[in-house]
C-alpha cells in the first residue's frame, strides 16, 4: 500500500509543478513517505490528512489507513 501511495505522490508532484503551494505539500509528503514506518509514528488525524492530500477517496480513508497500520507493508 505504501508503494501505491508513493506512486500517487509522484504523479501529484508532476501534476502540481506549476502550483507552488500544492507542490510544496506533495514534496513534504514525499519526504514523510520515505520512512517505511511513517504511519505508525503519526496520529490518525495527520494520517487522514496526508491520505486526503494524496486524493484518496473519503469513503476509502478508513480502509486504506487500516491497511497501512495492520502490518508493515513494504
mmCIF file of C-alpha atoms in Angstrom:
data_model
loop_
_atom_site.group_PDB
_atom_site.id
_atom_site.type_symbol
_atom_site.label_atom_id
_atom_site.label_comp_id
_atom_site.label_asym_id
_atom_site.label_seq_id
_atom_site.Cartn_x
_atom_site.Cartn_y
_atom_site.Cartn_z
ATOM 1 C CA UNK A 1 0.000 0.000 0.000
ATOM 2 C CA UNK A 2 2.830 2.401 0.827
ATOM 3 C CA UNK A 3 4.308 1.790 -2.620
ATOM 4 C CA UNK A 4 0.974 2.765 -4.212
ATOM 5 C CA UNK A 5 0.851 5.960 -2.142
ATOM 6 C CA UNK A 6 4.389 6.825 -3.205
ATOM 7 C CA UNK A 7 3.455 6.375 -6.862
ATOM 8 C CA UNK A 8 0.384 8.547 -6.397
ATOM 9 C CA UNK A 9 2.554 11.182 -4.732
ATOM 10 C CA UNK A 10 4.998 11.184 -7.665
ATOM 11 C CA UNK A 11 2.128 11.730 -10.098
ATOM 12 C CA UNK A 12 0.785 14.579 -7.988
ATOM 13 C CA UNK A 13 4.228 16.207 -7.858
ATOM 14 C CA UNK A 14 4.224 16.255 -11.656
ATOM 15 C CA UNK A 15 0.632 17.465 -11.780
ATOM 16 C CA UNK A 16 1.311 20.360 -9.429
ATOM 17 C CA UNK A 17 4.616 21.500 -10.938
ATOM 18 C CA UNK A 18 3.065 24.926 -11.606
ATOM 19 C CA UNK A 19 1.214 25.222 -8.286
ATOM 20 C CA UNK A 20 3.785 26.237 -5.683
ATOM 21 C CA UNK A 21 1.637 25.574 -2.613
ATOM 22 C CA UNK A 22 0.450 22.114 -3.689
ATOM 23 C CA UNK A 23 3.914 21.190 -4.968
ATOM 24 C CA UNK A 24 5.455 22.096 -1.622
ATOM 25 C CA UNK A 25 2.831 19.994 0.171
ATOM 26 C CA UNK A 26 3.457 16.985 -2.084
ATOM 27 C CA UNK A 27 7.225 17.249 -1.637
ATOM 28 C CA UNK A 28 6.743 17.267 2.119
ATOM 29 C CA UNK A 29 4.529 14.181 1.819
ATOM 30 C CA UNK A 30 7.217 12.525 -0.320
ATOM 31 C CA UNK A 31 9.710 13.091 2.455
ATOM 32 C CA UNK A 32 7.304 11.635 5.030
ATOM 33 C CA UNK A 33 6.554 8.582 2.867
ATOM 34 C CA UNK A 34 10.264 7.807 2.553
ATOM 35 C CA UNK A 35 10.035 6.377 6.082
ATOM 36 C CA UNK A 36 8.569 2.878 5.851
ATOM 37 C CA UNK A 37 7.026 3.187 9.291
ATOM 38 C CA UNK A 38 5.708 6.745 8.928
ATOM 39 C CA UNK A 39 2.052 5.831 9.528
ATOM 40 C CA UNK A 40 2.991 4.111 12.792
ATOM 41 C CA UNK A 41 4.624 7.324 14.011
ATOM 42 C CA UNK A 42 1.794 9.799 13.387
ATOM 43 C CA UNK A 43 -1.629 10.307 14.838
ATOM 44 C CA UNK A 44 -4.716 9.312 12.893
ATOM 45 C CA UNK A 45 -5.705 12.895 12.065
ATOM 46 C CA UNK A 46 -2.350 13.563 10.400
ATOM 47 C CA UNK A 47 -2.529 10.263 8.539
ATOM 48 C CA UNK A 48 -6.016 11.034 7.219
ATOM 49 C CA UNK A 49 -4.863 14.499 6.169
ATOM 50 C CA UNK A 50 -1.993 13.006 4.175
ATOM 51 C CA UNK A 51 -4.317 10.465 2.569
ATOM 52 C CA UNK A 52 -6.691 13.272 1.594
ATOM 53 C CA UNK A 53 -3.792 15.247 0.112
ATOM 54 C CA UNK A 54 -2.945 12.127 -1.892
ATOM 55 C CA UNK A 55 -6.525 12.262 -3.189
ATOM 56 C CA UNK A 56 -7.676 9.054 -1.557
ATOM 57 C CA UNK A 57 -11.467 8.987 -1.749
ATOM 58 C CA UNK A 58 -13.123 9.961 1.527
ATOM 59 C CA UNK A 59 -15.057 6.683 1.604
ATOM 60 C CA UNK A 60 -11.777 4.740 1.424
ATOM 61 C CA UNK A 61 -9.799 6.607 4.095
ATOM 62 C CA UNK A 62 -10.501 4.225 6.955
ATOM 63 C CA UNK A 63 -9.862 1.132 4.833
ATOM 64 C CA UNK A 64 -6.560 2.455 3.485
ATOM 65 C CA UNK A 65 -5.412 3.640 6.906
ATOM 66 C CA UNK A 66 -6.176 0.275 8.498
ATOM 67 C CA UNK A 67 -4.243 -1.458 5.744
ATOM 68 C CA UNK A 68 -1.261 0.794 6.365
ATOM 69 C CA UNK A 69 -1.127 0.121 10.085
ATOM 70 C CA UNK A 70 -2.125 -3.551 10.246
ATOM 71 C CA UNK A 71 1.409 -4.585 9.309
ATOM 72 C CA UNK A 72 4.492 -3.059 7.830
ATOM 73 C CA UNK A 73 3.546 -3.233 4.166
ATOM 74 C CA UNK A 74 6.867 -2.657 2.447
#
